[in-house]
PDB file of C-alpha atoms in Angstrom:
ATOM      1  CA  MET A   1    -123.762 -94.122  41.797  1.00  0.00           C
ATOM      2  CA  GLU A   2    -120.698 -95.134  43.843  1.00  0.00           C
ATOM      3  CA  TRP A   3    -120.893 -98.699  42.591  1.00  0.00           C
ATOM      4  CA  MET A   4    -120.840 -97.630  38.997  1.00  0.00           C
ATOM      5  CA  TYR A   5    -117.733 -95.712  39.757  1.00  0.00           C
ATOM      6  CA  ALA A   6    -116.192 -98.587  41.508  1.00  0.00           C
ATOM      7  CA  GLY A   7    -116.964-100.871  38.495  1.00  0.00           C
ATOM      8  CA  LEU A   8    -115.709 -98.256  35.959  1.00  0.00           C
ATOM      9  CA  ALA A   9    -112.437 -97.628  37.913  1.00  0.00           C
ATOM     10  CA  GLY A  10    -111.776-101.407  38.077  1.00  0.00           C
ATOM     11  CA  TYR A  11    -112.403-101.835  34.430  1.00  0.00           C
ATOM     12  CA  LEU A  12    -110.266 -98.827  33.448  1.00  0.00           C
ATOM     13  CA  LEU A  13    -107.322 -99.861  35.692  1.00  0.00           C
ATOM     14  CA  GLY A  14    -107.471-103.436  34.304  1.00  0.00           C
ATOM     15  CA  SER A  15    -107.541-102.264  30.693  1.00  0.00           C
ATOM     16  CA  LEU A  16    -104.219-100.507  31.013  1.00  0.00           C
ATOM     17  CA  PRO A  17    -102.019-102.452  28.499  1.00  0.00           C
ATOM     18  CA  PHE A  18     -98.567-102.155  30.196  1.00  0.00           C
ATOM     19  CA  ALA A  19     -97.137-104.915  27.978  1.00  0.00           C
ATOM     20  CA  TYR A  20     -98.323-103.213  24.789  1.00  0.00           C
ATOM     21  CA  TRP A  21     -96.678 -99.976  26.119  1.00  0.00           C
ATOM     22  CA  PHE A  22     -93.471-101.617  27.001  1.00  0.00           C
ATOM     23  CA  GLY A  23     -93.453-102.942  23.581  1.00  0.00           C
ATOM     24  CA  ILE A  24     -93.850 -99.499  21.973  1.00  0.00           C
ATOM     25  CA  LEU A  25     -90.837 -98.308  23.902  1.00  0.00           C
ATOM     26  CA  GLN A  26     -88.724-101.045  22.245  1.00  0.00           C
ATOM     27  CA  ASN A  27     -90.387-100.348  18.781  1.00  0.00           C
ATOM     28  CA  LYS A  28     -92.293-103.657  18.968  1.00  0.00           C
ATOM     29  CA  ASN A  29     -95.864-104.416  18.529  1.00  0.00           C
ATOM     30  CA  LEU A  30     -96.933-107.236  20.757  1.00  0.00           C
ATOM     31  CA  LEU A  31    -100.278-107.525  19.015  1.00  0.00           C
ATOM     32  CA  THR A  32     -98.321-108.971  15.982  1.00  0.00           C
ATOM     33  CA  GLU A  33     -95.227-110.399  17.514  1.00  0.00           C
ATOM     34  CA  GLY A  34     -94.798-113.556  19.651  1.00  0.00           C
ATOM     35  CA  SER A  35     -98.191-115.010  20.442  1.00  0.00           C
ATOM     36  CA  GLY A  36     -99.924-111.747  19.765  1.00  0.00           C
ATOM     37  CA  ASN A  37    -101.175-111.854  23.480  1.00  0.00           C
ATOM     38  CA  ILE A  38    -100.884-108.510  25.559  1.00  0.00           C
ATOM     39  CA  GLY A  39     -99.511-110.185  28.633  1.00  0.00           C
ATOM     40  CA  ALA A  40     -96.558-110.851  30.818  1.00  0.00           C
ATOM     41  CA  ARG A  41     -95.568-114.111  29.170  1.00  0.00           C
ATOM     42  CA  ASN A  42     -95.536-112.595  25.585  1.00  0.00           C
ATOM     43  CA  ALA A  43     -93.762-109.550  26.819  1.00  0.00           C
ATOM     44  CA  TRP A  44     -91.058-111.655  28.515  1.00  0.00           C
ATOM     45  CA  ARG A  45     -90.625-113.749  25.276  1.00  0.00           C
ATOM     46  CA  VAL A  46     -90.572-110.822  22.982  1.00  0.00           C
ATOM     47  CA  LEU A  47     -89.184-107.921  25.041  1.00  0.00           C
ATOM     48  CA  GLY A  48     -86.941-109.748  27.372  1.00  0.00           C
ATOM     49  CA  ALA A  49     -86.919-110.857  31.102  1.00  0.00           C
ATOM     50  CA  VAL A  50     -86.698-107.463  32.848  1.00  0.00           C
ATOM     51  CA  PRO A  51     -89.769-105.807  30.724  1.00  0.00           C
ATOM     52  CA  GLY A  52     -91.610-109.073  31.155  1.00  0.00           C
ATOM     53  CA  LEU A  53     -91.247-109.131  34.898  1.00  0.00           C
ATOM     54  CA  MET A  54     -92.058-105.514  35.117  1.00  0.00           C
ATOM     55  CA  VAL A  55     -95.236-106.192  33.067  1.00  0.00           C
ATOM     56  CA  LEU A  56     -96.040-109.071  35.467  1.00  0.00           C
ATOM     57  CA  VAL A  57     -95.601-107.002  38.630  1.00  0.00           C
ATOM     58  CA  LEU A  58     -97.715-104.080  37.060  1.00  0.00           C
ATOM     59  CA  ASP A  59    -100.539-106.278  36.002  1.00  0.00           C
ATOM     60  CA  ILE A  60    -100.782-108.010  39.401  1.00  0.00           C
ATOM     61  CA  ALA A  61    -100.656-104.538  40.976  1.00  0.00           C
ATOM     62  CA  LYS A  62    -103.634-103.236  38.858  1.00  0.00           C
ATOM     63  CA  GLY A  63    -105.595-106.236  40.259  1.00  0.00           C
ATOM     64  CA  LEU A  64    -104.764-105.405  43.732  1.00  0.00           C
ATOM     65  CA  MET A  65    -105.437-101.620  43.180  1.00  0.00           C
ATOM     66  CA  ALA A  66    -108.844-102.402  41.436  1.00  0.00           C
ATOM     67  CA  VAL A  67    -110.060-104.109  44.552  1.00  0.00           C
ATOM     68  CA  ALA A  68    -108.870-101.502  46.995  1.00  0.00           C
ATOM     69  CA  LEU A  69    -110.153 -98.523  44.821  1.00  0.00           C
ATOM     70  CA  GLY A  70    -113.493-100.332  44.124  1.00  0.00           C
ATOM     71  CA  GLU A  71    -114.099-100.702  47.851  1.00  0.00           C
ATOM     72  CA  PHE A  72    -113.084 -97.206  48.595  1.00  0.00           C
ATOM     73  CA  LEU A  73    -115.348 -95.718  45.893  1.00  0.00           C
ATOM     74  CA  ALA A  74    -118.282 -97.741  46.860  1.00  0.00           C
ATOM     75  CA  GLN A  75    -117.605 -97.644  50.610  1.00  0.00           C
ATOM     76  CA  HIS A  76    -118.463-101.231  50.818  1.00  0.00           C
ATOM     77  CA  PRO A  77    -116.476-104.550  50.480  1.00  0.00           C
ATOM     78  CA  GLY A  78    -118.766-105.493  47.438  1.00  0.00           C
ATOM     79  CA  GLY A  79    -117.401-102.533  45.607  1.00  0.00           C
ATOM     80  CA  GLY A  80    -113.984-104.350  45.685  1.00  0.00           C
ATOM     81  CA  LEU A  81    -115.455-107.512  44.470  1.00  0.00           C
ATOM     82  CA  LEU A  82    -116.957-105.525  41.467  1.00  0.00           C
ATOM     83  CA  GLY A  83    -113.764-103.452  40.777  1.00  0.00           C
ATOM     84  CA  GLY A  84    -111.660-106.606  40.975  1.00  0.00           C
ATOM     85  CA  SER A  85    -113.756-108.703  38.579  1.00  0.00           C
ATOM     86  CA  LEU A  86    -113.912-105.790  36.109  1.00  0.00           C
ATOM     87  CA  ALA A  87    -110.344-105.311  36.166  1.00  0.00           C
ATOM     88  CA  VAL A  88    -109.931-108.861  34.939  1.00  0.00           C
ATOM     89  CA  TRP A  89    -112.480-108.107  32.125  1.00  0.00           C
ATOM     90  CA  GLY A  90    -110.624-104.708  31.373  1.00  0.00           C
ATOM     91  CA  HIS A  91    -107.207-106.737  31.028  1.00  0.00           C
ATOM     92  CA  CYS A  92    -108.717-109.289  28.633  1.00  0.00           C
ATOM     93  CA  TYR A  93    -110.783-106.804  26.609  1.00  0.00           C
ATOM     94  CA  SER A  94    -108.999-103.539  26.885  1.00  0.00           C
ATOM     95  CA  VAL A  95    -110.746-100.421  25.705  1.00  0.00           C
ATOM     96  CA  TRP A  96    -107.228 -98.918  24.728  1.00  0.00           C
ATOM     97  CA  LEU A  97    -106.689-101.843  22.383  1.00  0.00           C
ATOM     98  CA  LEU A  98    -110.232-101.905  20.895  1.00  0.00           C
ATOM     99  CA  GLY A  99    -111.244-105.034  22.847  1.00  0.00           C
ATOM    100  CA  ARG A 100    -108.049-106.986  22.588  1.00  0.00           C
ATOM    101  CA  GLY A 101    -105.918-107.904  25.688  1.00  0.00           C
ATOM    102  CA  GLY A 102    -104.385-110.477  27.785  1.00  0.00           C
ATOM    103  CA  LYS A 103    -105.554-113.810  29.112  1.00  0.00           C
ATOM    104  CA  GLY A 104    -106.315-112.333  32.478  1.00  0.00           C
ATOM    105  CA  ILE A 105    -103.948-114.486  34.784  1.00  0.00           C
ATOM    106  CA  ALA A 106    -101.900-111.690  36.407  1.00  0.00           C
ATOM    107  CA  PRO A 107    -104.608-109.347  37.233  1.00  0.00           C
ATOM    108  CA  SER A 108    -106.470-112.342  38.538  1.00  0.00           C
ATOM    109  CA  LEU A 109    -103.736-113.113  41.101  1.00  0.00           C
ATOM    110  CA  GLY A 110    -103.604-109.537  42.280  1.00  0.00           C
ATOM    111  CA  VAL A 111    -107.503-109.604  42.582  1.00  0.00           C
ATOM    112  CA  LEU A 112    -107.771-112.884  44.432  1.00  0.00           C
ATOM    113  CA  PHE A 113    -104.904-112.050  46.755  1.00  0.00           C
ATOM    114  CA  ALA A 114    -106.636-108.600  47.547  1.00  0.00           C
ATOM    115  CA  VAL A 115    -110.177-110.130  48.154  1.00  0.00           C
ATOM    116  CA  HIS A 116    -109.028-113.060  50.019  1.00  0.00           C
ATOM    117  CA  PRO A 117    -105.345-114.590  50.089  1.00  0.00           C
ATOM    118  CA  ALA A 118    -106.738-118.000  50.656  1.00  0.00           C
ATOM    119  CA  LEU A 119    -108.438-117.745  47.170  1.00  0.00           C
ATOM    120  CA  LEU A 120    -105.010-117.479  45.741  1.00  0.00           C
ATOM    121  CA  GLY A 121    -103.990-120.590  47.445  1.00  0.00           C
ATOM    122  CA  VAL A 122    -107.063-122.330  46.061  1.00  0.00           C
ATOM    123  CA  ALA A 123    -106.098-121.127  42.521  1.00  0.00           C
ATOM    124  CA  PHE A 124    -102.524-122.320  42.707  1.00  0.00           C
ATOM    125  CA  GLY A 125    -103.764-125.701  44.272  1.00  0.00           C
ATOM    126  CA  SER A 126    -106.499-126.345  41.772  1.00  0.00           C
ATOM    127  CA  PHE A 127    -104.029-125.394  38.906  1.00  0.00           C
ATOM    128  CA  GLY A 128    -101.459-127.828  40.402  1.00  0.00           C
ATOM    129  CA  LEU A 129    -103.951-130.662  40.616  1.00  0.00           C
ATOM    130  CA  ALA A 130    -105.176-130.030  37.081  1.00  0.00           C
ATOM    131  CA  TYR A 131    -101.712-129.877  35.758  1.00  0.00           C
ATOM    132  CA  LEU A 132    -100.822-133.227  37.429  1.00  0.00           C
ATOM    133  CA  LEU A 133    -104.010-134.633  35.717  1.00  0.00           C
ATOM    134  CA  THR A 134    -103.614-133.198  32.233  1.00  0.00           C
ATOM    135  CA  ARG A 135    -100.056-132.211  31.848  1.00  0.00           C
ATOM    136  CA  HIS A 136    -101.301-129.330  29.825  1.00  0.00           C
ATOM    137  CA  PRO A 137    -100.817-125.801  31.146  1.00  0.00           C
ATOM    138  CA  TYR A 138    -103.722-124.022  29.161  1.00  0.00           C
ATOM    139  CA  ARG A 139    -106.323-126.787  30.134  1.00  0.00           C
ATOM    140  CA  SER A 140    -105.039-126.554  33.737  1.00  0.00           C
ATOM    141  CA  VAL A 141    -105.555-122.704  33.763  1.00  0.00           C
ATOM    142  CA  LEU A 142    -109.084-123.259  32.397  1.00  0.00           C
ATOM    143  CA  LEU A 143    -109.963-125.861  34.754  1.00  0.00           C
ATOM    144  CA  SER A 144    -108.769-123.966  37.609  1.00  0.00           C
ATOM    145  CA  ALA A 145    -110.625-120.966  36.712  1.00  0.00           C
ATOM    146  CA  LEU A 146    -113.808-123.024  36.842  1.00  0.00           C
ATOM    147  CA  VAL A 147    -113.052-123.563  40.512  1.00  0.00           C
ATOM    148  CA  PHE A 148    -113.139-119.747  41.254  1.00  0.00           C
ATOM    149  CA  PRO A 149    -117.025-119.270  41.855  1.00  0.00           C
ATOM    150  CA  LEU A 150    -117.260-122.253  44.194  1.00  0.00           C
ATOM    151  CA  ALA A 151    -114.118-121.319  46.158  1.00  0.00           C
ATOM    152  CA  SER A 152    -115.152-117.615  46.249  1.00  0.00           C
ATOM    153  CA  SER A 153    -118.576-118.359  47.581  1.00  0.00           C
ATOM    154  CA  SER A 154    -117.260-120.938  50.048  1.00  0.00           C
ATOM    155  CA  LEU A 155    -114.808-118.380  51.375  1.00  0.00           C
ATOM    156  CA  GLY A 156    -117.074-115.359  51.294  1.00  0.00           C
ATOM    157  CA  ALA A 157    -120.227-117.105  52.197  1.00  0.00           C
ATOM    158  CA  SER A 158    -122.363-114.964  50.249  1.00  0.00           C
ATOM    159  CA  LEU A 159    -123.921-114.485  46.911  1.00  0.00           C
ATOM    160  CA  ALA A 160    -121.814-111.463  46.081  1.00  0.00           C
ATOM    161  CA  TYR A 161    -118.709-113.640  46.246  1.00  0.00           C
ATOM    162  CA  LEU A 162    -120.217-116.244  43.902  1.00  0.00           C
ATOM    163  CA  TRP A 163    -120.903-113.471  41.404  1.00  0.00           C
ATOM    164  CA  PHE A 164    -117.299-112.273  41.911  1.00  0.00           C
ATOM    165  CA  GLY A 165    -116.017-115.717  41.287  1.00  0.00           C
ATOM    166  CA  PHE A 166    -117.978-115.858  37.984  1.00  0.00           C
ATOM    167  CA  GLY A 167    -116.775-112.384  37.113  1.00  0.00           C
ATOM    168  CA  VAL A 168    -113.165-113.335  37.586  1.00  0.00           C
ATOM    169  CA  ALA A 169    -113.517-116.890  35.884  1.00  0.00           C
ATOM    170  CA  VAL A 170    -115.450-116.162  32.779  1.00  0.00           C
ATOM    171  CA  PRO A 171    -112.946-113.874  30.892  1.00  0.00           C
ATOM    172  CA  VAL A 172    -110.015-116.272  31.866  1.00  0.00           C
ATOM    173  CA  VAL A 173    -112.137-119.300  30.491  1.00  0.00           C
ATOM    174  CA  LEU A 174    -112.994-117.252  27.443  1.00  0.00           C
ATOM    175  CA  LYS A 175    -109.473-116.368  26.633  1.00  0.00           C
ATOM    176  CA  HIS A 176    -108.133-119.905  27.209  1.00  0.00           C
ATOM    177  CA  LEU A 177    -110.898-121.947  25.341  1.00  0.00           C
ATOM    178  CA  ALA A 178    -109.040-121.396  22.094  1.00  0.00           C
ATOM    179  CA  ASP A 179    -105.880-122.963  23.536  1.00  0.00           C
ATOM    180  CA  TRP A 180    -107.606-126.303  24.770  1.00  0.00           C
ATOM    181  CA  ASN A 181    -105.991-128.252  22.050  1.00  0.00           C
ATOM    182  CA  ARG A 182    -102.732-126.035  21.724  1.00  0.00           C
ATOM    183  CA  ARG A 183     -99.441-127.940  22.246  1.00  0.00           C
ATOM    184  CA  PRO A 184     -97.859-126.766  25.481  1.00  0.00           C
TER     185      PRO A 184
END
């Protein structure tokens, strides 16, 4: 039962749509303005630098908190892996926005750092390499996300870390597939 609580807490934390709420405070609907994406980049573009930065910090923090809360509720490090991966799913497919959400980058950064800071280094390194090869940010994010499962399993050395890597990578990949041919 504790594992279910860890997963549910992670999803609910991840699903908090901070960008949408900041938009409401400014009488703007980020679902219809800018890119229509509920994330820090669109918040920055539509609402301004300060709200955009605040959304970025809060989205990273909810990834960190989901891992910590998941581990606490399950009383096992695997609960943190479950809570963290479901926080990314929650951000991408928020219950508060009827399944709409962001692209999962900011909460993924928090989750990767909380699970193992080296994973964050791998994510930045693989993004940088992919960007050098493609010169396309959306393709680079997608290709970098595909490295998560292998990097996670090699650092964690267990099957749970492999599943965690897939849990973080799949929603990010799904959200970025439509942008494969989008002009940067």
